[in-house]
Amino acid sequence: MRAAHRFLSLLRNLFRKEHLERELDEELHCHLEMLAQEKVAAGLPPEEARREARIELGGVDQVKEAVREVRVGTRLETAWQDVRYAVRRLAGNPGFAAVSILTLALGIGANSAIFSVLDAALIAPLPYPDPGRLVVLWSECRAAKQSRVPSSGPELVEIRRRSRLLADVAGIWVGRGSLTGEGDPEQIRVGQVTANFLSLLGVAPQLGRTFAAGDDGPSAPRYVVVSVGLWRRRFGGDRGLVGRAVRLEGQVYTVVGVMPRSFDVIFPSDASVPPGVEIWTPFRDDLASLPRDLAYIRTIGRLRRGVTVRQAQAELSGIAESLRAEFREYAVQGLELEAAPLHRDVVREVRPVLLALFGGVGMVVLIACANVANLLLARSTRREREIGLRAALGASRLRIVGQLLTESLVLAGLGGLIGLAIGWGGLKLLLGMRPASLARLHSAGLSPGVLAFTFGISLLTGVLCGLAPALAALKGNLYASLKEGGRGGASVKARPLRALVLTEVALGFVLLIGSGLLLRTFVKLLGADPGFQFQGVLTFQVALPEACYSDDASRQRLFLQLMEKVDSLPGVEAAGAVSHLPLDDYPNWYEYYWRDGAPASERNTLMADHRAILPGFFRSVGSAVTSGRDFTAFDD
């Protein structure tokens, strides 16, 4: 009831102000008349009695002001008056207002754009149900000094069988495949997964279902789940696609589901699981029977409720110890298992970069605040007589400080609105670049969190900008400024001006040095030798369906004929072929190697990536063999 009464009082004070003022005048007049009659009854003349009554009351205007101050909503009304006065002052000096607002808008806009990226990449949870329970599982081969290695098929099966703290364990391998049949043939990203992979992530399909137990393995039916992008682009969004047959790699598969638009597979950048997978199909291999040292599967797990990553890590360490004791391959490798929270691992490499960038734009907004504070402080020096006059008329120092802060907050508010537009433009520019390390950048935008951040930073910049002139008003001699040639506030303002200039110079030096170091690093990266020539080199990819080219000999013949025809084209100086294009996101081929005749204890201790090439590859990318010779057509 009390809150309702205060709300009604607020409405009455805001919208029936004239009526309340009349009531106040009538009440004060009645009170004065009563006091005067009491004094007349005590023997004073009427005129003297009225004078004494006014003196005893303390002044009609002062009493009115005291009554207004205790009314509900008075502070709101005062703030509105300050805002209107600040707008009139800024409108009277449009040049100053434009420079100040634009300066703050650039700083706030840069912060909003970078915070949008920061929010999408680092703060926002992964787009899966209960994402905090998802962990990515890595293997470590201590003998080969290799960390963050994928799992082998038997390793994944053993972890799933032995773990009690992981609710489920699944794996994925991403490659490319040819989609033929309806429409033109095209190459798409194909995710080969365990049957429980999609269900472990917990995202329900838009149409149909995901894979079920028994959908993987050599004798399982050939099923696929497609992305919503492929469903719309190639199949026109046909809701009858579920249950129909499609041809992938020359084999007929049945579509069982369509994933929603928001779904994507998100893994750490060094896992060779790029975003944008368009088709998922279960593994056709019996994972448990594959070689234990054939590591190619990226493994993910979901913790049971209430289980921490530390507890899961302790269990995985015990499982690794058991595997080393039971299987020679794992003992030779020095196998260890590591669990890392998926979200933390996804942003592991990009976090320092984004935080450094955010710190840089934070310095930019501080410099902008110092610039605007200097302008406001210099402007307040010219308003000393006005401020002194307001003080002489009864305005308190806090009232004056509130007015000065309101002016800076109005500037910051307008700068924040324009800064949002600038930030949105900068964000669109970043979205157009689409850096590969920011897989979730497409989700960046003006979310409620970004709007709240922009509001908060606008409020903070308003306070920081108005702090210097407000402190100067508190310390200055307001009454001396009313005298002709009064210089009471000049010496006070000199110190904050010098401090602000020193702050600007210091922040500017830090920002300049940091920018110089980043620019130097960028220039060095541009000049780094990748080991091959990329100018004038064109590439294309060929995926051969296994049904048509089932053996190595047929594939070799086709590629050698293809290279011969490409090499004979006008303008072509060299042609070659390689299994992995340099710096692409195709999964690496890991292989152990050892010197010829090495004992079994020294094998499976050194690991390297390897590539398959055809003769002419080194010449086509401008690389030379430093010793020995290149491959020839007779080295098959």
XYZ file of C-alpha atoms in Angstrom:
636
model
C 0.000 0.000 0.000
C 2.858 2.327 0.841
C 4.430 1.794 -2.610
C 1.082 2.445 -4.286
C 0.665 5.634 -2.239
C 4.138 6.831 -3.277
C 3.399 6.063 -6.910
C 0.161 8.065 -6.782
C 2.020 10.922 -5.071
C 4.620 10.824 -7.855
C 1.932 11.066 -10.547
C 0.231 13.917 -8.701
C 3.499 15.831 -8.235
C 4.462 15.411 -11.896
C 1.130 16.076 -13.612
C -0.785 18.324 -11.152
C 2.032 20.687 -10.309
C 0.007 23.923 -10.711
C -2.756 22.597 -8.456
C -0.207 21.663 -5.775
C 1.412 25.089 -5.982
C -1.956 26.767 -5.437
C -2.605 24.544 -2.435
C 0.843 25.393 -1.062
C 0.223 29.135 -1.493
C -3.142 28.882 0.266
C -1.704 26.832 3.121
C 1.210 29.229 3.680
C -1.146 32.237 3.519
C -3.439 30.654 6.142
C -0.448 29.832 8.357
C 0.853 33.424 8.126
C -2.569 34.816 8.981
C -2.817 32.553 12.049
C 0.638 33.626 13.262
C -0.192 37.288 12.648
C -3.518 37.001 14.563
C -1.698 35.395 17.499
C 0.757 38.300 17.616
C -2.043 40.883 17.256
C -3.766 39.193 20.189
C -0.466 39.572 22.083
C -0.618 43.386 21.565
C 1.391 44.027 18.366
C 0.039 46.307 15.648
C -1.252 44.446 12.548
C 1.638 45.501 10.260
C 4.251 44.620 12.894
C 2.467 41.317 13.574
C 2.609 40.317 9.872
C 6.327 41.229 9.723
C 7.133 39.151 12.804
C 5.105 36.241 11.406
C 7.139 36.265 8.165
C 10.398 36.383 10.159
C 9.290 33.485 12.348
C 8.217 31.452 9.314
C 11.681 31.949 7.775
C 10.695 33.381 4.401
C 7.866 32.248 2.134
C 10.100 31.299 -0.810
C 12.494 29.358 1.401
C 9.606 27.390 2.928
C 8.201 26.633 -0.506
C 11.570 25.358 -1.673
C 11.898 23.176 1.422
C 8.443 21.687 0.803
C 9.205 21.004 -2.852
C 12.420 19.184 -1.938
C 10.600 16.567 0.156
C 7.953 15.826 -2.451
C 8.060 12.463 -4.215
C 9.602 12.896 -7.679
C 11.387 16.157 -6.926
C 14.770 14.699 -7.902
C 13.300 13.429 -11.150
C 11.903 16.855 -11.923
C 15.216 18.492 -11.043
C 17.080 16.070 -13.312
C 14.668 16.826 -16.154
C 15.266 20.570 -15.635
C 19.026 19.971 -15.755
C 18.699 17.943 -18.953
C 16.632 20.654 -20.661
C 19.100 23.316 -19.567
C 22.042 21.189 -20.804
C 20.388 20.725 -24.209
C 19.806 24.488 -24.495
C 23.448 25.171 -23.604
C 24.718 22.664 -26.191
C 22.328 23.990 -28.862
C 23.751 27.456 -28.222
C 27.267 26.209 -29.008
C 26.844 23.673 -31.842
C 30.553 23.554 -32.775
C 31.620 22.510 -29.304
C 28.751 20.013 -29.078
C 29.544 18.428 -32.463
C 33.252 17.987 -31.706
C 32.598 16.543 -28.248
C 29.828 14.176 -29.374
C 31.826 12.894 -32.362
C 34.931 12.348 -30.211
C 32.962 10.280 -27.697
C 31.026 8.479 -30.462
C 34.234 7.194 -32.065
C 35.530 5.848 -28.748
C 32.193 4.317 -27.713
C 31.565 2.900 -31.190
C 34.944 1.153 -31.287
C 34.286 -0.355 -27.856
C 30.798 -1.503 -28.874
C 32.084 -3.215 -32.025
C 34.899 -5.040 -30.227
C 32.636 -5.954 -27.316
C 30.151 -7.461 -29.791
C 32.911 -9.761 -31.037
C 34.072 -10.416 -27.463
C 30.525 -11.265 -26.403
C 29.939 -13.655 -29.309
C 33.346 -15.351 -29.092
C 34.204 -15.419 -25.377
C 31.169 -14.642 -23.223
C 28.155 -16.201 -24.939
C 27.788 -19.921 -24.169
C 28.072 -22.474 -26.942
C 24.764 -23.038 -28.793
C 24.108 -26.439 -27.239
C 21.892 -27.488 -24.328
C 23.826 -27.398 -21.035
C 27.122 -26.538 -22.797
C 29.089 -26.388 -19.527
C 29.107 -30.206 -19.394
C 30.786 -30.610 -22.799
C 34.493 -31.461 -22.800
C 36.888 -32.131 -25.649
C 39.177 -35.121 -25.127
C 42.783 -35.016 -26.311
C 45.465 -37.664 -26.355
C 49.087 -37.015 -25.510
C 51.941 -39.187 -26.726
C 54.761 -38.486 -24.307
C 57.295 -40.648 -26.123
C 56.798 -38.632 -29.323
C 56.419 -35.373 -27.359
C 53.095 -34.807 -29.114
C 50.182 -33.150 -27.319
C 46.611 -32.445 -28.416
C 46.597 -35.539 -30.634
C 43.323 -37.062 -31.905
C 42.085 -40.433 -30.697
C 42.174 -43.782 -32.441
C 39.025 -45.842 -32.874
C 39.904 -48.402 -30.161
C 40.879 -45.570 -27.817
C 37.469 -43.906 -28.179
C 35.684 -47.232 -27.602
C 37.759 -47.968 -24.479
C 37.141 -44.504 -22.988
C 33.405 -44.874 -23.560
C 33.398 -48.358 -22.009
C 35.519 -47.571 -18.955
C 34.378 -44.069 -17.967
C 31.790 -43.680 -15.211
C 31.904 -39.871 -14.960
C 31.282 -39.191 -18.664
C 27.635 -39.640 -19.618
C 28.626 -40.251 -23.234
C 31.635 -40.069 -25.563
C 31.473 -39.444 -29.336
C 33.824 -38.729 -32.226
C 33.981 -36.929 -35.578
C 36.250 -36.726 -38.612
C 35.617 -34.085 -41.302
C 36.532 -34.558 -44.944
C 35.089 -33.749 -48.343
C 32.751 -35.724 -50.533
C 31.027 -35.488 -53.898
C 27.260 -35.056 -53.874
C 25.753 -36.153 -57.164
C 22.323 -37.079 -58.458
C 19.893 -34.139 -58.402
C 21.464 -30.957 -59.766
C 25.115 -30.382 -60.618
C 27.764 -32.390 -58.791
C 29.363 -30.469 -55.953
C 31.945 -30.998 -53.260
C 30.750 -30.497 -49.716
C 32.134 -30.911 -46.223
C 31.191 -34.287 -44.803
C 31.321 -35.093 -41.120
C 31.793 -38.780 -40.384
C 30.578 -39.301 -36.832
C 29.760 -41.956 -34.292
C 26.030 -42.636 -34.142
C 25.721 -40.793 -30.821
C 27.577 -37.629 -31.863
C 24.605 -35.401 -32.741
C 22.504 -36.647 -29.827
C 25.414 -35.967 -27.430
C 25.429 -32.300 -28.489
C 21.719 -32.270 -27.665
C 20.373 -30.167 -30.560
C 17.082 -31.505 -31.918
C 16.747 -31.737 -35.712
C 14.420 -29.423 -37.583
C 13.026 -32.365 -39.542
C 13.220 -36.089 -38.983
C 15.696 -37.533 -36.507
C 19.394 -37.862 -35.813
C 21.301 -41.134 -35.823
C 20.329 -43.926 -33.457
C 22.327 -46.713 -31.839
C 23.350 -49.236 -34.479
C 23.416 -46.697 -37.344
C 27.228 -46.926 -37.524
C 29.429 -49.863 -38.442
C 30.152 -51.884 -41.596
C 26.726 -53.565 -41.808
C 24.596 -50.563 -40.839
C 22.210 -48.885 -43.318
C 23.599 -45.851 -45.132
C 21.975 -42.836 -43.468
C 22.775 -39.112 -43.660
C 21.641 -35.991 -41.823
C 21.893 -32.737 -43.809
C 22.330 -29.117 -42.756
C 19.526 -26.639 -43.233
C 21.726 -24.664 -45.664
C 22.181 -27.646 -47.973
C 18.507 -28.566 -47.588
C 17.430 -25.128 -48.798
C 20.129 -24.612 -51.437
C 20.111 -27.963 -53.195
C 16.697 -29.386 -52.337
C 14.650 -26.164 -52.265
C 13.572 -26.645 -48.648
C 11.481 -29.675 -49.591
C 9.943 -30.992 -46.348
C 9.561 -34.372 -48.025
C 13.327 -34.844 -48.255
C 13.375 -37.040 -45.131
C 13.197 -40.650 -46.299
C 14.457 -39.862 -49.796
C 17.705 -41.154 -51.290
C 20.740 -38.998 -52.148
C 23.987 -40.055 -53.808
C 27.184 -39.298 -51.855
C 30.556 -40.553 -53.115
C 28.703 -42.722 -55.615
C 26.778 -44.528 -52.860
C 23.051 -44.216 -52.148
C 22.207 -42.827 -48.702
C 18.824 -42.210 -47.088
C 18.177 -38.797 -45.511
C 16.870 -39.230 -41.960
C 16.997 -35.665 -40.681
C 17.651 -31.958 -41.267
C 19.513 -29.982 -38.595
C 18.251 -26.487 -37.616
C 19.767 -23.235 -38.836
C 21.409 -22.466 -35.494
C 23.347 -25.727 -35.433
C 27.018 -25.952 -36.264
C 29.870 -28.131 -35.071
C 32.218 -25.993 -32.980
C 35.653 -27.387 -32.127
C 39.042 -25.816 -31.284
C 40.795 -24.415 -34.333
C 43.640 -26.957 -34.146
C 41.221 -29.913 -34.187
C 40.796 -29.799 -38.006
C 37.012 -29.774 -37.567
C 36.049 -26.659 -39.541
C 32.600 -25.095 -39.263
C 30.153 -25.385 -42.106
C 29.740 -29.167 -42.269
C 26.802 -29.822 -44.614
C 26.293 -33.582 -44.316
C 26.804 -35.968 -41.433
C 27.101 -39.704 -41.934
C 27.976 -42.458 -39.451
C 31.374 -44.168 -39.521
C 31.315 -47.282 -41.696
C 34.322 -48.810 -39.914
C 34.299 -51.047 -36.866
C 36.188 -48.573 -34.674
C 37.200 -51.152 -32.087
C 39.062 -53.238 -34.680
C 41.094 -50.392 -36.226
C 44.850 -50.095 -35.472
C 45.459 -48.587 -32.031
C 48.056 -46.198 -33.421
C 45.784 -44.853 -36.195
C 44.789 -41.579 -34.526
C 42.384 -39.432 -36.531
C 39.098 -39.084 -34.576
C 38.291 -35.859 -32.695
C 36.609 -36.899 -29.474
C 34.064 -35.089 -27.332
C 32.359 -36.066 -24.089
C 29.481 -34.908 -21.907
C 29.983 -34.919 -18.142
C 27.392 -36.419 -15.868
C 25.466 -33.877 -13.801
C 27.446 -32.677 -10.817
C 30.786 -33.955 -12.169
C 33.620 -31.425 -12.488
C 36.303 -31.356 -15.181
C 38.929 -32.040 -12.504
C 37.143 -35.210 -11.443
C 36.809 -36.345 -15.059
C 40.503 -35.625 -15.632
C 41.469 -37.798 -12.664
C 39.379 -40.637 -14.063
C 40.881 -40.256 -17.556
C 44.380 -40.370 -16.115
C 43.462 -43.693 -14.495
C 42.032 -44.996 -17.776
C 45.227 -43.996 -19.631
C 47.305 -45.841 -17.049
C 45.189 -48.962 -17.529
C 45.481 -48.754 -21.321
C 49.277 -48.439 -21.109
C 49.385 -51.518 -18.894
C 47.150 -53.610 -21.185
C 48.257 -52.613 -24.697
C 51.832 -52.407 -25.938
C 51.079 -49.650 -28.491
C 49.839 -47.286 -25.786
C 52.784 -48.143 -23.528
C 55.285 -47.360 -26.301
C 53.489 -44.091 -27.080
C 53.359 -43.048 -23.433
C 49.631 -42.366 -23.819
C 47.975 -39.752 -21.591
C 44.398 -38.436 -21.812
C 43.332 -34.847 -21.246
C 39.863 -33.331 -20.783
C 39.309 -29.628 -21.470
C 36.023 -27.691 -21.251
C 34.856 -27.287 -24.849
C 34.091 -23.570 -24.572
C 37.428 -22.756 -22.941
C 39.315 -24.815 -25.518
C 37.472 -23.219 -28.446
C 38.521 -19.699 -27.373
C 41.968 -20.730 -26.105
C 43.931 -19.162 -28.949
C 41.731 -16.180 -29.710
C 41.140 -15.026 -26.105
C 44.486 -13.160 -25.646
C 44.088 -11.406 -29.001
C 40.550 -10.219 -28.285
C 41.402 -9.100 -24.753
C 44.408 -7.140 -26.057
C 42.226 -5.550 -28.724
C 39.580 -4.707 -26.138
C 42.241 -3.115 -23.932
C 43.413 -1.028 -26.883
C 39.980 0.383 -27.662
C 39.520 0.942 -23.914
C 42.523 3.278 -24.029
C 40.992 5.004 -27.039
C 37.818 5.819 -25.098
C 39.904 7.046 -22.127
C 41.778 9.415 -24.429
C 38.456 10.588 -25.843
C 37.208 11.204 -22.279
C 40.325 13.219 -21.476
C 39.870 15.316 -24.635
C 36.236 16.098 -23.883
C 37.037 16.738 -20.203
C 39.618 19.308 -21.298
C 37.011 21.008 -23.481
C 34.441 21.019 -20.671
C 36.975 22.327 -18.164
C 38.027 25.156 -20.474
C 34.355 25.898 -21.127
C 33.547 25.968 -17.407
C 36.291 28.590 -16.933
C 34.301 30.930 -19.186
C 31.162 30.182 -17.125
C 32.644 31.160 -13.743
C 30.491 34.263 -13.378
C 27.344 32.290 -14.271
C 28.204 29.563 -11.721
C 29.048 32.177 -9.093
C 25.730 33.960 -9.700
C 23.810 30.704 -9.271
C 25.639 30.113 -6.001
C 24.796 33.613 -4.805
C 21.115 32.998 -5.576
C 21.091 29.986 -3.270
C 22.184 27.033 -5.440
C 24.266 24.577 -3.431
C 27.597 23.240 -4.686
C 26.055 19.807 -5.153
C 23.299 21.376 -7.278
C 25.930 23.066 -9.459
C 27.999 19.883 -9.708
C 24.857 17.961 -10.692
C 24.192 20.425 -13.503
C 27.759 20.107 -14.833
C 27.610 16.306 -14.678
C 24.239 16.340 -16.439
C 25.740 18.300 -19.339
C 28.540 15.751 -19.737
C 26.042 12.869 -19.461
C 23.905 14.419 -22.219
C 27.023 14.641 -24.404
C 27.896 11.022 -23.642
C 24.327 9.866 -24.278
C 24.255 11.473 -27.716
C 27.749 10.112 -28.380
C 26.550 6.647 -27.352
C 23.651 6.739 -29.822
C 25.933 7.726 -32.685
C 28.555 5.286 -31.369
C 26.057 2.437 -31.735
C 25.738 3.242 -35.439
C 29.531 3.446 -35.797
C 29.956 0.181 -33.876
C 27.373 -1.550 -36.050
C 29.226 -0.418 -39.172
C 32.540 -1.652 -37.776
C 30.953 -4.962 -36.848
C 29.597 -5.369 -40.392
C 33.150 -4.811 -41.654
C 34.461 -7.532 -39.341
C 31.654 -9.872 -40.384
C 32.622 -9.294 -44.011
C 36.215 -10.359 -43.277
C 35.063 -13.576 -41.513
C 38.400 -14.556 -39.951
C 38.679 -18.335 -39.643
C 39.744 -18.112 -35.980
C 36.399 -16.546 -35.067
C 34.024 -19.315 -36.063
C 31.149 -17.829 -34.036
C 31.518 -14.287 -35.384
C 28.290 -14.658 -37.386
C 26.343 -14.558 -34.098
C 27.778 -11.148 -33.153
C 25.278 -8.292 -33.200
C 23.433 -5.714 -31.122
C 22.351 -8.177 -28.475
C 20.840 -7.015 -25.149
C 24.272 -7.534 -23.585
C 25.925 -5.268 -26.157
C 23.239 -2.596 -25.704
C 23.687 -2.774 -21.918
C 27.465 -2.468 -22.345
C 27.064 0.556 -24.624
C 24.722 2.185 -22.114
C 27.151 1.462 -19.285
C 30.206 2.787 -21.106
C 28.274 5.887 -22.186
C 27.322 6.511 -18.556
C 30.917 5.948 -17.441
C 32.348 8.289 -20.082
C 29.802 10.929 -19.112
C 30.890 10.758 -15.478
C 34.607 10.748 -16.379
C 34.211 13.716 -18.728
C 32.248 15.764 -16.187
C 34.425 14.850 -13.217
C 37.155 17.454 -13.812
C 34.869 20.516 -14.176
C 32.713 19.252 -11.310
C 35.708 18.945 -8.968
C 36.915 22.353 -10.078
C 33.493 23.807 -9.196
C 33.664 22.215 -5.738
C 37.143 23.576 -5.032
C 36.846 26.980 -6.673
C 35.870 30.282 -5.000
C 32.399 30.775 -6.508
C 31.764 34.149 -4.910
C 35.122 35.618 -5.939
C 34.203 34.973 -9.570
C 31.356 37.503 -9.263
C 33.852 40.313 -8.623
C 35.207 42.216 -11.569
C 38.288 40.411 -12.830
C 37.897 37.688 -10.203
C 40.430 34.913 -10.754
C 39.443 32.600 -7.897
C 38.901 29.531 -10.062
C 41.702 29.968 -12.587
C 44.493 28.590 -10.433
C 42.281 25.716 -9.328
C 41.528 24.667 -12.919
C 45.164 24.830 -14.025
C 46.047 21.732 -12.050
C 43.322 19.448 -13.474
C 44.095 20.721 -16.965
C 47.752 19.782 -16.578
C 46.789 16.398 -15.085
C 44.442 15.645 -17.969
C 47.047 16.602 -20.555
C 49.631 14.353 -18.866
C 47.091 11.517 -18.785
C 46.359 11.942 -22.489
C 50.065 11.955 -23.359
C 50.728 8.835 -21.241
C 47.787 6.901 -22.718
C 48.753 8.064 -26.191
C 52.304 6.784 -25.760
C 51.083 3.394 -24.510
C 48.641 3.092 -27.405
C 51.232 4.266 -29.936
C 53.884 1.815 -28.722
C 51.386 -1.071 -28.640
C 50.100 -0.220 -32.120
C 53.674 0.015 -33.408
C 54.529 -3.421 -32.049
C 51.366 -4.923 -33.554
C 52.092 -3.252 -36.901
C 55.658 -4.533 -36.829
C 54.420 -8.062 -36.122
C 51.876 -7.786 -38.938
C 54.542 -6.613 -41.393
C 56.783 -9.527 -40.394
C 53.887 -11.947 -40.910
C 53.270 -10.522 -44.384
C 56.946 -10.995 -45.203
C 57.204 -14.519 -43.774
C 58.283 -17.193 -46.228
C 55.615 -19.959 -46.267
C 57.940 -22.246 -48.212
C 55.981 -22.007 -51.442
C 54.947 -19.413 -54.012
C 51.271 -18.499 -54.039
C 51.273 -15.750 -56.698
C 49.809 -17.047 -59.928
C 49.020 -20.465 -58.458
C 45.470 -21.712 -59.053
C 43.952 -24.677 -57.244
C 40.935 -26.913 -57.552
C 39.874 -30.017 -55.686
C 38.853 -33.398 -57.060
C 36.943 -36.009 -55.055
C 36.681 -39.392 -56.713
C 33.719 -41.607 -55.802
C 34.930 -44.893 -54.399
C 32.320 -46.818 -56.365
C 33.958 -45.753 -59.664
C 37.601 -45.637 -58.539
C 37.930 -48.381 -55.981
C 41.690 -49.076 -56.217
C 44.848 -46.987 -56.109
C 45.871 -47.866 -59.663
C 42.686 -46.433 -61.238
C 42.969 -43.263 -59.170
C 46.644 -42.825 -60.108
C 45.909 -43.242 -63.803
C 43.157 -40.628 -63.680
C 45.300 -38.079 -61.835
C 48.326 -38.594 -64.078
C 46.125 -38.082 -67.156
C 44.565 -35.029 -65.548
C 47.969 -33.537 -64.714
C 49.197 -34.197 -68.266
C 46.223 -32.350 -69.765
C 46.445 -29.450 -67.314
C 50.186 -29.143 -67.946
C 49.554 -28.836 -71.697
C 47.161 -25.884 -71.329
C 48.426 -22.539 -72.702
C 50.052 -20.423 -70.003
C 50.556 -23.280 -67.567
C 54.204 -23.598 -66.511
C 53.809 -26.528 -64.132
C 51.084 -28.753 -62.714
C 51.031 -30.990 -59.662
C 48.761 -32.623 -57.111
C 48.827 -32.962 -53.332
C 46.540 -34.600 -50.787
C 46.380 -31.438 -48.612
C 46.666 -27.895 -49.921
C 49.127 -25.851 -47.871
C 47.519 -24.193 -44.832
C 44.078 -25.690 -45.503
C 41.721 -26.975 -42.789
C 41.683 -30.571 -44.003
C 42.509 -33.064 -41.215
C 46.197 -33.893 -40.976
C 47.567 -37.330 -41.734
C 49.510 -38.473 -38.688
C 52.013 -41.285 -39.047
C 54.743 -42.826 -36.921
C 58.172 -43.305 -38.464
C 61.446 -44.925 -37.457
C 64.809 -45.790 -38.967
C 65.006 -48.977 -40.942
C 65.801 -51.905 -38.704
C 64.831 -50.122 -35.466
C 63.743 -52.450 -32.625
C 60.064 -52.570 -31.653
C 60.703 -50.455 -28.536
C 61.802 -47.497 -30.726
C 58.868 -47.652 -33.113
C 55.727 -45.576 -32.483
C 57.836 -42.982 -30.679
C 58.237 -40.341 -33.434
C 55.210 -38.888 -35.185
C 54.899 -36.564 -38.171
C 52.308 -35.280 -40.625
C 52.671 -36.566 -44.134
C 51.276 -35.667 -47.551
C 50.792 -37.609 -50.772
C 51.913 -35.853 -53.971
C 52.314 -36.489 -57.673
C 55.431 -35.565 -59.670
C 55.577 -31.857 -60.473
C 54.035 -30.626 -57.238
C 57.190 -28.976 -55.894
C 57.809 -27.166 -59.186
C 54.179 -26.030 -59.408
C 54.424 -24.237 -56.030
C 57.904 -22.834 -56.664
C 59.771 -25.056 -54.206
C 63.054 -26.792 -54.920
C 64.472 -30.028 -53.611
C 67.664 -29.044 -51.768
C 69.244 -32.474 -51.953
C 68.630 -35.479 -54.156
C 65.859 -35.397 -56.771
C 62.119 -34.939 -57.171
C 59.677 -37.793 -57.773
C 59.074 -39.080 -61.293
C 56.250 -41.034 -62.866
C 58.223 -44.242 -62.267
C 58.214 -43.805 -58.471
C 54.692 -45.235 -58.038
